[in-house]
Amino acid sequence: MTWWKEAVVYQIYPRSFQDSNGDGIGDIPGIIQRLDYLQTLGVDVIWLSPVYASPNDDNGYDISDYEAIHPEFGTMEDMEQLIDEAKERGIRIVMDLVVNHTSDEHAWFQSAKSNIDSPYRDYYIWRDPVNGKAPNELRSAFSGSAWKYEPQTNQYYLHLFSKKQPDLNWENEQMRKDIYQMMNRWLDKGIGGFRMDVIDLLGKDADNQITGNGPRLHEFLKEMRRETFEHYDVMTVGESWVVTPETAPLFADESSKELNMMFQFEHLMLDEQPNTSKWQLKSLDLPEFKQVFNKWQTQLPETTWNSLFWNNHDTPRIVSRFGDDQTFSVESAKMLAILLHMMKGTPYIYQGEEIGMTNYPIQQIDQAQDIESLNLYEEKLAEGWTEAEIMETINAKGRDNARTPMQWTAGQNGGFTDGEPWMTVNPNTSEINVQAAVNDEQSVFYTYQKLIHLRKEHPIIVKGTFKLLLKDHPHIFAYEREFEGETWLVTANFSPETIRCSLAETSTPNIPMIANYDRSEYDLNELTLAPYEAFVVKVESNEN
Ligand code: GLC
Ligand code: CA
């Protein structure tokens, strides 16, 4: 079954979605209250960021019990109710599977840490000190060494993320079996699949400092599929920051028998200096950006599926990043939506994107919540960056940008909570909020809704081939989709200027399928595109 090719997925970051009991933290009953809204938007799947028991060192990506719901989020009964009520509305719930690491407060690690003979010791990665120091130079994604010394047993353990996120040892067969059983118990609850956190790290070879795409990675993923989701009608999507069009088929080709699709980030790494880190900023070069999409749209085998996304809980808000969140906030948010949803692959919408939510810059580091930003601040200060430089990059790239509470109304705390929100609500909730969006036919919300409807009605959007046009143009992003003799042209002005260009030798007026300006037809021969203007038209196919 390949329903996931036709589907549109909506990501919920539960802590910030909807609070139902006034404690300032979003929760599962809050999500249930908003299912009607998601049904109106038209999405088919919810990807739920982690709701499991967790000490929240990394907001739930540090799990202390895979089979318990964090009390802040509700109970297992609430979770089952969410699955059922979503199902009634034709929506499936995809769970976040975080199995590269657990929390250090997981029972396995608690046992492993204190006792070298524990059956769980080998569930983690332990090494002796080398000359009194860490075994090697591996670094944590959240700054500093990836090794932490445990005096109780005189060894180091590996943590590629925070020291409260010890890496699991996938070489251990019993550990793998325990994980598969846990996955099957979730699958038996009727979930719609898994989003797999940093999945390319599973096969790591810590001694040789190989983290991504390690030697046994694909063996483990094949085994995982055989032992778990192969037997259910579900979807799977793996996260990888290093996957390329060459390696994507290893994970996601039908013949590989692993996952359905991957999240790749190449298009989100072009506003940073090459081969540095996301913190070294650079402005976006449109031809380079188009080339990356072109590669992913055309170089994958027919049998390898794409995912499409602009943002998630780890990245800045797209309208603030590649659009203009001031003068042309509505136009550019719609342009970005049209451009992405017309490509080939399964689109993902991150909560609030559908109403054009923006970044929320902070003034001082004590306003940051995210462990990544807090650690970065210390690291960069030590390296000699100025306070201003650090704040600039945190405001551009920090993960808190995406994590401010969902803006439901113009009222107190944006309707997110009656209490004190765990994180400050962006004051622009006075203008950007769901209530206003739903009451305004011209809002960003209706562009997303229409894109989802178009996808259901026109197989070309799911199945058509992709062809990039004007590849060197510095401001226009244009491409064609083609299916069974039908051709659609998608054109977007990626700039705040008015741009003239010509796209086809045709004089027939072209009526837009969808657009972000109120124009009844487009003359492709002589186009004048307003700032961030985008439209889709059906054109005469070259083949006919
Ligand atoms: C993924 C998650 C991110 C988390 C990290 C470690 O990248 O999306 O939020 O911090 O993995 O689990
Ligand atoms: Ca709550």
Coordinates of C-alpha atoms and ligand atoms in Angstrom, one line a residue:
M1 CA 0.0 0.0 0.0
T2 CA 1.4 3.4 -0.9
W3 CA -1.2 5.7 0.5
W4 CA 1.6 7.7 2.0
K5 CA 2.6 9.0 -1.4
E6 CA -0.8 10.7 -1.7
A7 CA -0.8 11.9 1.9
V8 CA 0.1 15.2 3.5
V9 CA 1.6 15.0 6.9
Y10 CA 1.3 17.6 9.7
Q11 CA 4.0 17.7 12.4
I12 CA 2.9 18.4 16.0
Y13 CA 5.4 19.5 18.6
P14 CA 3.2 18.6 21.5
R15 CA 4.7 20.8 24.2
S16 CA 3.8 23.9 22.1
F17 CA 0.6 22.9 20.4
Q18 CA -2.4 23.2 22.8
D19 CA -2.6 23.2 26.6
S20 CA -5.8 21.8 27.9
N21 CA -5.4 22.1 31.7
G22 CA -3.7 25.4 32.3
D23 CA -0.3 24.2 33.3
G24 CA 1.3 26.0 30.4
I25 CA 2.4 22.8 28.6
G26 CA 0.7 21.5 25.5
D27 CA -0.8 18.0 25.9
I28 CA -2.6 15.2 24.3
P29 CA -6.1 16.2 25.3
G30 CA -5.2 19.6 23.7
I31 CA -4.3 17.9 20.4
I32 CA -7.7 16.0 20.5
Q33 CA -9.5 19.3 20.8
R34 CA -7.8 20.5 17.7
L35 CA -8.4 17.5 15.5
D36 CA -11.4 19.2 13.8
Y37 CA -9.1 22.1 12.8
L38 CA -6.6 19.6 11.2
Q39 CA -9.4 17.9 9.4
T40 CA -10.5 21.2 8.0
L41 CA -7.0 21.8 6.8
G42 CA -7.2 18.4 5.1
V43 CA -4.1 16.6 6.4
D44 CA -4.0 12.8 6.4
V45 CA -1.3 12.1 8.9
I46 CA 0.0 13.6 12.1
W47 CA 3.7 13.1 13.0
L48 CA 3.8 13.5 16.7
S49 CA 7.1 14.6 18.2
P50 CA 7.9 12.5 21.4
V51 CA 5.3 12.2 24.1
Y52 CA 7.0 9.5 26.1
A53 CA 8.3 9.6 29.6
S54 CA 11.3 11.9 29.6
P55 CA 13.4 14.1 31.9
N56 CA 13.2 16.7 29.0
D57 CA 16.9 17.4 28.7
D58 CA 16.2 17.6 25.0
N59 CA 12.5 18.1 25.1
G60 CA 11.4 14.5 24.9
Y61 CA 14.2 13.3 22.5
D62 CA 15.7 11.8 25.7
I63 CA 13.3 8.9 26.5
S64 CA 13.2 7.2 29.9
D65 CA 10.3 4.9 29.1
Y66 CA 9.2 4.1 25.6
E67 CA 5.9 2.7 26.8
A68 CA 4.8 5.4 29.2
I69 CA 3.3 8.8 28.3
H70 CA 4.9 11.7 30.0
P71 CA 2.4 12.8 32.7
E72 CA 2.7 16.4 31.4
F73 CA 1.2 15.2 28.2
G74 CA -1.5 12.9 29.6
T75 CA -2.0 9.2 30.0
M76 CA -1.9 6.1 27.8
E77 CA -5.7 6.3 27.7
D78 CA -5.4 9.8 26.3
M79 CA -3.0 8.5 23.7
E80 CA -5.3 5.7 22.7
Q81 CA -8.2 8.2 22.5
L82 CA -6.1 10.4 20.2
I83 CA -5.3 7.5 17.9
D84 CA -9.0 6.6 17.7
E85 CA -10.4 10.1 17.3
A86 CA -7.9 10.9 14.7
K87 CA -8.8 7.6 12.9
E88 CA -12.5 8.7 12.9
R89 CA -11.4 11.8 10.9
G90 CA -9.3 9.8 8.5
I91 CA -6.0 10.9 10.2
R92 CA -3.2 8.5 11.2
I93 CA -0.8 9.1 14.0
V94 CA 2.9 8.6 13.2
M95 CA 5.1 8.2 16.3
D96 CA 8.6 9.6 16.7
L97 CA 11.0 6.6 17.2
V98 CA 14.1 7.7 19.0
V99 CA 16.3 4.6 19.2
N100 CA 19.8 5.9 18.6
H101 CA 19.9 6.8 22.3
T102 CA 17.8 6.7 25.4
S103 CA 17.7 9.0 28.4
D104 CA 20.3 8.4 31.1
E105 CA 17.3 8.0 33.3
H106 CA 16.0 5.0 31.4
A107 CA 16.0 1.8 33.5
W108 CA 18.5 0.2 31.1
F109 CA 21.0 2.9 31.6
Q110 CA 20.5 3.1 35.3
S111 CA 21.3 -0.5 35.6
A112 CA 24.2 -0.4 33.1
K113 CA 25.8 2.6 34.7
S114 CA 26.3 1.3 38.1
N115 CA 27.2 -2.3 37.4
I116 CA 29.6 -3.7 34.9
D117 CA 27.9 -7.1 35.1
S118 CA 24.4 -5.8 34.4
P119 CA 22.7 -7.5 31.5
Y120 CA 22.1 -4.0 30.2
R121 CA 25.7 -2.9 30.4
D122 CA 26.3 -3.8 26.7
Y123 CA 23.1 -2.0 25.6
Y124 CA 25.3 1.1 25.6
I125 CA 28.7 1.9 24.3
W126 CA 31.4 1.8 27.0
R127 CA 35.2 2.2 26.5
D128 CA 38.2 2.4 28.7
P129 CA 40.0 5.7 29.1
V130 CA 43.0 6.2 26.8
N131 CA 46.0 7.7 28.7
G132 CA 43.5 8.9 31.3
K133 CA 41.4 10.7 28.7
A134 CA 38.4 10.1 26.4
P135 CA 38.8 7.2 24.0
N136 CA 38.8 9.4 21.0
E137 CA 37.9 12.8 19.5
L138 CA 34.2 12.2 18.7
R139 CA 32.2 15.3 19.3
S140 CA 28.6 15.7 20.6
A141 CA 26.1 17.5 18.3
F142 CA 25.4 19.7 21.3
S143 CA 29.0 20.8 21.8
G144 CA 31.9 19.2 23.6
S145 CA 33.2 15.6 23.7
A146 CA 30.8 12.8 22.9
W147 CA 32.3 10.7 25.7
K148 CA 31.4 11.0 29.4
Y149 CA 33.4 9.4 32.2
E150 CA 31.6 7.3 34.8
P151 CA 33.7 7.1 37.9
Q152 CA 31.6 4.2 39.3
T153 CA 33.0 1.8 36.7
N154 CA 36.0 3.7 35.4
Q155 CA 34.8 3.8 31.8
Y156 CA 33.4 6.3 29.3
Y157 CA 30.1 6.0 27.6
L158 CA 29.2 7.5 24.2
H159 CA 26.6 10.3 23.7
L160 CA 26.4 11.8 20.3
F161 CA 23.9 14.3 21.7
S162 CA 23.7 15.5 25.3
K163 CA 25.3 13.6 28.1
K164 CA 21.8 12.7 29.2
Q165 CA 21.3 10.9 25.9
P166 CA 23.6 7.8 26.0
D167 CA 23.8 6.1 22.6
L168 CA 22.4 2.6 22.4
N169 CA 24.7 -0.2 21.2
W170 CA 23.0 -1.6 18.1
E171 CA 25.5 -4.4 18.0
N172 CA 23.7 -6.0 20.9
E173 CA 21.1 -8.4 19.7
Q174 CA 19.0 -8.6 22.8
M175 CA 18.8 -4.8 22.8
R176 CA 17.6 -4.8 19.2
K177 CA 15.0 -7.4 20.1
D178 CA 13.7 -5.3 23.0
I179 CA 13.4 -2.3 20.7
Y180 CA 11.5 -4.3 18.1
Q181 CA 9.1 -5.7 20.7
M182 CA 8.4 -2.1 21.9
M183 CA 7.8 -1.0 18.3
N184 CA 5.3 -3.9 17.8
R185 CA 3.4 -3.0 20.9
W186 CA 3.0 0.5 19.5
L187 CA 2.0 -0.8 16.1
D188 CA -0.6 -3.0 17.8
K189 CA -2.2 0.1 19.2
G190 CA -3.0 1.1 15.6
I191 CA -0.5 3.9 15.0
G192 CA 0.2 5.0 11.4
G193 CA 3.9 4.5 11.4
F194 CA 7.2 5.9 12.6
R195 CA 9.4 9.0 12.0
M196 CA 12.8 7.7 12.8
D197 CA 15.1 10.1 14.6
V198 CA 18.8 10.4 13.3
I199 CA 18.3 6.9 11.8
D200 CA 21.6 6.9 9.9
L201 CA 23.6 6.8 13.2
L202 CA 22.4 3.3 14.2
G203 CA 25.2 1.4 12.5
K204 CA 28.0 3.6 14.0
D205 CA 31.5 2.4 14.6
A206 CA 32.6 4.5 17.5
D207 CA 36.2 3.2 17.6
N208 CA 36.8 4.3 14.0
Q209 CA 34.9 7.5 14.6
I210 CA 32.3 6.5 12.0
T211 CA 28.9 7.8 13.0
G212 CA 26.6 8.3 10.0
N213 CA 26.1 5.4 7.5
G214 CA 28.2 2.9 9.6
P215 CA 29.0 -0.6 8.4
R216 CA 26.0 -2.4 9.8
L217 CA 23.3 0.3 9.4
H218 CA 21.4 -1.3 6.5
E219 CA 21.6 -4.7 8.0
F220 CA 19.9 -3.4 11.1
L221 CA 17.2 -1.4 9.2
K222 CA 16.3 -4.5 7.1
E223 CA 16.0 -6.5 10.3
M224 CA 13.9 -3.9 12.0
R225 CA 11.5 -3.8 9.1
R226 CA 11.2 -7.6 9.0
E227 CA 10.7 -7.8 12.7
T228 CA 8.2 -5.0 13.0
F229 CA 6.4 -2.7 10.5
E230 CA 6.6 -5.0 7.5
H231 CA 3.5 -6.7 9.0
Y232 CA 1.4 -3.5 9.3
D233 CA 0.0 -1.0 6.8
V234 CA 2.1 1.9 8.0
M235 CA 4.5 4.6 6.8
T236 CA 8.1 5.1 7.8
V237 CA 10.3 8.1 7.3
G238 CA 13.9 8.3 8.4
E239 CA 15.8 11.5 9.4
S240 CA 19.4 11.9 8.1
W241 CA 21.5 15.1 7.9
V242 CA 24.0 13.4 5.6
V243 CA 21.9 11.4 3.1
T244 CA 22.5 12.2 -0.6
P245 CA 20.6 11.2 -3.7
E246 CA 23.1 8.4 -4.1
T247 CA 22.6 7.0 -0.6
A248 CA 18.8 7.6 -0.3
P249 CA 17.9 4.5 -2.3
L250 CA 19.8 2.3 0.2
F251 CA 17.2 3.4 2.8
A252 CA 14.2 4.2 0.8
D253 CA 14.1 2.3 -2.5
E254 CA 11.3 -0.2 -2.7
S255 CA 13.9 -2.9 -3.4
S256 CA 15.9 -2.1 -0.2
K257 CA 13.1 -3.2 2.0
E258 CA 13.9 -0.7 4.7
L259 CA 12.0 2.7 4.9
N260 CA 9.4 4.5 2.7
M261 CA 11.3 7.8 2.5
M262 CA 14.0 9.9 4.0
F263 CA 14.1 13.4 5.4
Q264 CA 17.1 15.0 3.7
F265 CA 18.4 18.5 4.6
E266 CA 20.6 19.6 1.7
H267 CA 18.2 22.4 0.8
L268 CA 18.4 23.6 4.4
M269 CA 22.1 23.8 4.5
L270 CA 22.7 26.4 1.8
D271 CA 22.5 29.4 4.1
E272 CA 25.6 28.3 5.9
Q273 CA 29.2 28.4 4.9
P274 CA 30.0 25.1 3.2
N275 CA 31.6 22.4 5.4
T276 CA 31.3 24.4 8.6
S277 CA 28.2 24.2 10.8
K278 CA 24.7 25.6 10.6
W279 CA 25.9 28.5 12.8
Q280 CA 28.2 30.0 10.2
L281 CA 25.7 32.1 8.2
K282 CA 25.7 32.8 4.5
S283 CA 23.0 34.2 2.2
L284 CA 21.1 31.9 0.0
D285 CA 22.2 31.6 -3.7
L286 CA 19.0 30.8 -5.7
P287 CA 20.6 28.9 -8.6
E288 CA 22.5 26.6 -6.1
F289 CA 19.2 26.1 -4.2
K290 CA 17.4 25.1 -7.4
Q291 CA 20.2 22.8 -8.3
V292 CA 19.8 20.9 -5.0
F293 CA 16.0 20.5 -5.5
N294 CA 16.6 19.5 -9.1
K295 CA 19.0 16.8 -8.0
W296 CA 16.5 15.3 -5.5
Q297 CA 13.6 15.6 -7.9
T298 CA 15.3 13.9 -10.9
Q299 CA 18.2 11.7 -9.8
L300 CA 16.4 9.3 -7.5
P301 CA 15.3 6.0 -9.1
E302 CA 11.6 5.8 -10.0
T303 CA 11.2 3.4 -7.1
T304 CA 12.6 5.8 -4.4
W305 CA 10.2 8.3 -2.9
N306 CA 11.0 11.8 -1.7
S307 CA 9.8 13.8 1.3
L308 CA 9.2 17.5 1.1
F309 CA 9.5 19.9 4.0
W310 CA 10.6 23.5 4.7
N311 CA 10.8 23.3 8.5
N312 CA 10.5 21.2 11.6
H313 CA 11.1 21.6 15.4
D314 CA 14.9 21.7 14.7
T315 CA 14.9 24.5 12.1
P316 CA 13.9 28.2 11.8
R317 CA 10.5 29.2 10.5
I318 CA 10.6 29.1 6.7
V319 CA 8.9 32.5 6.1
S320 CA 11.5 34.2 8.3
R321 CA 14.3 32.2 6.6
F322 CA 13.7 32.1 2.8
G323 CA 10.7 34.4 2.7
D324 CA 10.1 37.9 4.1
D325 CA 8.4 37.9 7.5
Q326 CA 7.8 41.7 7.4
T327 CA 6.6 43.4 4.2
F328 CA 5.6 40.4 2.2
S329 CA 4.9 37.9 4.9
V330 CA 1.6 36.6 3.4
E331 CA 2.8 36.6 -0.2
S332 CA 6.1 34.9 0.6
A333 CA 4.6 32.3 2.9
K334 CA 2.1 31.3 0.1
M335 CA 4.9 31.3 -2.5
L336 CA 7.0 28.9 -0.5
A337 CA 3.9 26.6 0.1
I338 CA 3.0 26.5 -3.6
L339 CA 6.6 25.9 -4.7
L340 CA 7.1 22.9 -2.3
H341 CA 3.7 21.2 -2.5
M342 CA 3.8 21.0 -6.3
M343 CA 7.0 19.0 -6.2
K344 CA 7.2 15.2 -6.3
G345 CA 7.2 13.6 -2.8
T346 CA 5.1 13.6 0.4
P347 CA 4.8 17.1 1.9
Y348 CA 5.1 17.8 5.6
I349 CA 3.7 20.9 7.3
Y350 CA 5.1 22.0 10.6
Q351 CA 2.6 23.3 13.1
G352 CA 1.9 27.0 12.5
E353 CA 3.5 27.0 9.0
E354 CA 0.0 26.9 7.6
I355 CA -0.8 30.3 9.1
G356 CA 2.7 31.8 8.4
M357 CA 4.1 31.7 11.9
T358 CA 7.5 33.5 12.1
N359 CA 10.7 33.3 14.1
Y360 CA 10.8 35.0 17.5
P361 CA 14.2 36.6 18.1
I362 CA 15.4 36.8 21.7
Q363 CA 17.5 39.6 23.2
Q364 CA 19.6 37.6 25.7
I365 CA 20.8 34.1 26.1
D366 CA 18.8 33.6 29.3
Q367 CA 15.6 33.7 27.1
A368 CA 16.8 30.6 25.3
Q369 CA 15.3 27.2 26.3
D370 CA 17.0 24.8 23.9
I371 CA 20.1 22.9 25.2
E372 CA 21.7 23.2 21.8
S373 CA 21.7 27.0 21.9
L374 CA 22.7 27.1 25.6
N375 CA 25.7 24.9 25.0
L376 CA 26.6 26.7 21.8
Y377 CA 26.7 30.0 23.6
E378 CA 29.3 28.8 26.0
E379 CA 31.3 27.1 23.3
K380 CA 31.4 30.1 21.0
L381 CA 32.2 32.6 23.8
A382 CA 35.2 30.4 24.7
E383 CA 36.2 30.4 21.0
G384 CA 36.2 34.2 21.1
W385 CA 32.9 35.0 19.3
T386 CA 31.3 38.2 20.5
E387 CA 28.0 38.1 22.3
A388 CA 26.3 39.9 19.3
E389 CA 27.6 37.4 16.8
I390 CA 26.3 34.5 18.9
M391 CA 22.9 36.0 19.4
E392 CA 22.7 36.8 15.6
T393 CA 23.3 33.1 14.7
I394 CA 21.0 31.8 17.5
N395 CA 18.2 34.1 16.3
A396 CA 18.7 33.0 12.7
K397 CA 19.2 29.2 13.2
G398 CA 18.3 28.3 16.8
R399 CA 15.6 25.7 17.4
D400 CA 13.6 27.8 19.8
N401 CA 12.3 29.7 16.8
A402 CA 10.1 26.8 15.8
R403 CA 9.1 25.9 19.3
T404 CA 7.1 29.0 20.4
P405 CA 3.5 28.1 21.2
M406 CA 1.0 27.6 18.4
Q407 CA -1.0 30.9 17.8
W408 CA -4.7 30.1 18.0
T409 CA -6.2 33.5 18.7
A410 CA -5.3 37.1 19.2
G411 CA -6.1 36.8 22.9
Q412 CA -4.1 36.1 26.0
N413 CA -1.2 33.7 25.2
G414 CA -2.5 33.2 21.7
G415 CA -5.2 30.9 23.1
F416 CA -2.4 28.3 23.7
T417 CA -2.9 28.2 27.5
D418 CA -4.9 29.8 30.3
G419 CA -1.9 29.5 32.5
E420 CA 1.7 30.6 32.2
P421 CA 3.1 29.2 28.9
W422 CA 6.3 27.2 29.2
M423 CA 7.7 29.4 26.5
T424 CA 6.8 32.9 25.6
V425 CA 4.2 33.3 22.9
N426 CA 5.3 35.4 19.9
P427 CA 3.5 38.8 20.4
N428 CA 2.6 38.8 16.7
T429 CA -0.2 36.4 17.6
S430 CA -2.3 39.6 17.6
E431 CA -2.2 39.3 13.8
I432 CA -1.0 35.9 12.9
N433 CA -3.3 33.3 14.5
V434 CA -5.6 30.5 13.5
Q435 CA -8.9 32.3 14.2
A436 CA -7.9 35.2 12.0
A437 CA -6.6 32.9 9.3
V438 CA -9.8 30.8 9.1
N439 CA -11.9 33.9 8.9
D440 CA -10.0 35.4 6.0
E441 CA -10.4 33.8 2.6
Q442 CA -7.1 35.4 1.5
S443 CA -5.0 33.9 4.3
V444 CA -2.0 31.6 4.1
F445 CA -4.2 28.8 5.6
Y446 CA -6.4 28.6 2.5
T447 CA -3.4 28.3 0.2
Y448 CA -2.4 25.2 2.2
Q449 CA -5.9 23.9 2.2
K450 CA -6.2 24.3 -1.5
L451 CA -2.8 22.7 -2.2
I452 CA -4.0 19.7 -0.2
H453 CA -7.2 19.5 -2.2
L454 CA -5.4 19.8 -5.5
R455 CA -3.2 16.9 -4.5
K456 CA -6.3 14.7 -4.0
E457 CA -7.8 15.7 -7.4
H458 CA -4.8 15.7 -9.7
P459 CA -2.5 12.6 -10.0
I460 CA 0.1 14.7 -11.8
I461 CA 1.1 16.3 -8.5
V462 CA 1.9 12.9 -7.0
K463 CA 3.1 11.1 -10.1
G464 CA 4.3 13.6 -12.7
T465 CA 8.0 14.0 -13.8
F466 CA 9.9 17.1 -12.8
K467 CA 11.8 19.5 -15.1
L468 CA 13.6 22.6 -13.9
L469 CA 13.4 25.7 -16.1
L470 CA 15.5 28.9 -16.1
K471 CA 18.1 27.1 -14.0
D472 CA 20.5 30.0 -13.8
H473 CA 17.9 32.7 -13.3
P474 CA 18.9 34.6 -10.0
H475 CA 15.3 35.3 -8.9
I476 CA 12.8 32.9 -10.6
F477 CA 12.3 29.3 -9.5
A478 CA 10.2 27.6 -12.2
Y479 CA 9.6 24.0 -13.1
E480 CA 7.3 21.8 -15.0
R481 CA 5.5 18.6 -14.0
E482 CA 4.3 16.2 -16.7
F483 CA 2.0 13.2 -16.5
E484 CA 0.1 11.4 -19.2
G485 CA 0.4 14.1 -21.7
E486 CA -0.5 16.9 -19.3
T487 CA 2.0 19.6 -18.2
W488 CA 1.8 21.9 -15.3
L489 CA 4.1 24.9 -14.9
V490 CA 5.0 26.2 -11.5
T491 CA 6.6 29.6 -11.3
A492 CA 7.8 31.6 -8.2
N493 CA 9.5 34.9 -7.9
F494 CA 11.9 34.3 -5.0
S495 CA 12.6 38.0 -4.5
P496 CA 11.0 41.2 -3.1
E497 CA 11.4 42.9 -6.5
T498 CA 9.2 42.9 -9.6
I499 CA 10.7 40.6 -12.1
R500 CA 10.0 40.3 -15.9
C501 CA 10.7 37.1 -17.7
S502 CA 9.4 34.8 -20.5
L503 CA 8.6 31.2 -20.0
A504 CA 6.9 29.8 -23.2
E505 CA 6.1 30.6 -26.7
T506 CA 2.4 30.6 -26.2
S507 CA -0.2 33.3 -26.5
T508 CA -3.1 31.4 -25.0
P509 CA -4.1 32.9 -21.7
N510 CA -3.4 30.6 -18.9
I511 CA -5.8 30.4 -16.0
P512 CA -4.1 29.6 -12.7
M513 CA -4.9 26.4 -10.8
I514 CA -3.5 28.2 -7.7
A515 CA -1.7 31.5 -7.2
N516 CA -0.8 34.0 -4.5
Y517 CA -1.9 37.2 -6.2
D518 CA -5.3 37.9 -7.5
R519 CA -4.7 37.6 -11.3
S520 CA -7.2 35.9 -13.6
E521 CA -4.7 34.8 -16.2
Y522 CA -1.0 34.7 -17.0
D523 CA 0.7 35.5 -20.3
L524 CA 3.7 33.2 -20.2
N525 CA 5.4 35.0 -23.0
E526 CA 5.6 38.2 -21.2
L527 CA 5.5 37.7 -17.5
T528 CA 5.7 40.5 -14.9
L529 CA 5.9 39.0 -11.5
A530 CA 5.2 41.0 -8.4
P531 CA 7.3 40.4 -5.2
Y532 CA 7.2 36.8 -4.2
E533 CA 4.5 36.1 -6.8
A534 CA 3.8 32.4 -7.5
F535 CA 1.3 30.6 -9.7
V536 CA 0.6 27.2 -11.2
V537 CA -0.9 26.8 -14.7
K538 CA -1.7 24.0 -17.0
V539 CA 0.2 24.4 -20.3
E540 CA 0.1 22.7 -23.7
S541 CA 2.4 19.7 -23.5
N542 CA 5.5 19.8 -25.8
E543 CA 4.9 16.1 -26.6
N544 CA 1.5 16.8 -28.1
Ligands
GLC1 C1 16.9 14.7 15.9 C2 15.7 15.5 16.5 C3 16.2 16.5 17.5 C4 17.0 15.9 18.6 C5 18.1 14.9 18.0 C6 18.5 14.0 19.1 O1 17.6 15.5 15.1 O2 14.9 16.0 15.5 O3 15.2 17.4 18.0 O4 17.6 16.8 19.4 O5 17.6 14.1 17.0 O6 17.5 13.1 19.4
CA2 CA -1.1 20.9 29.9

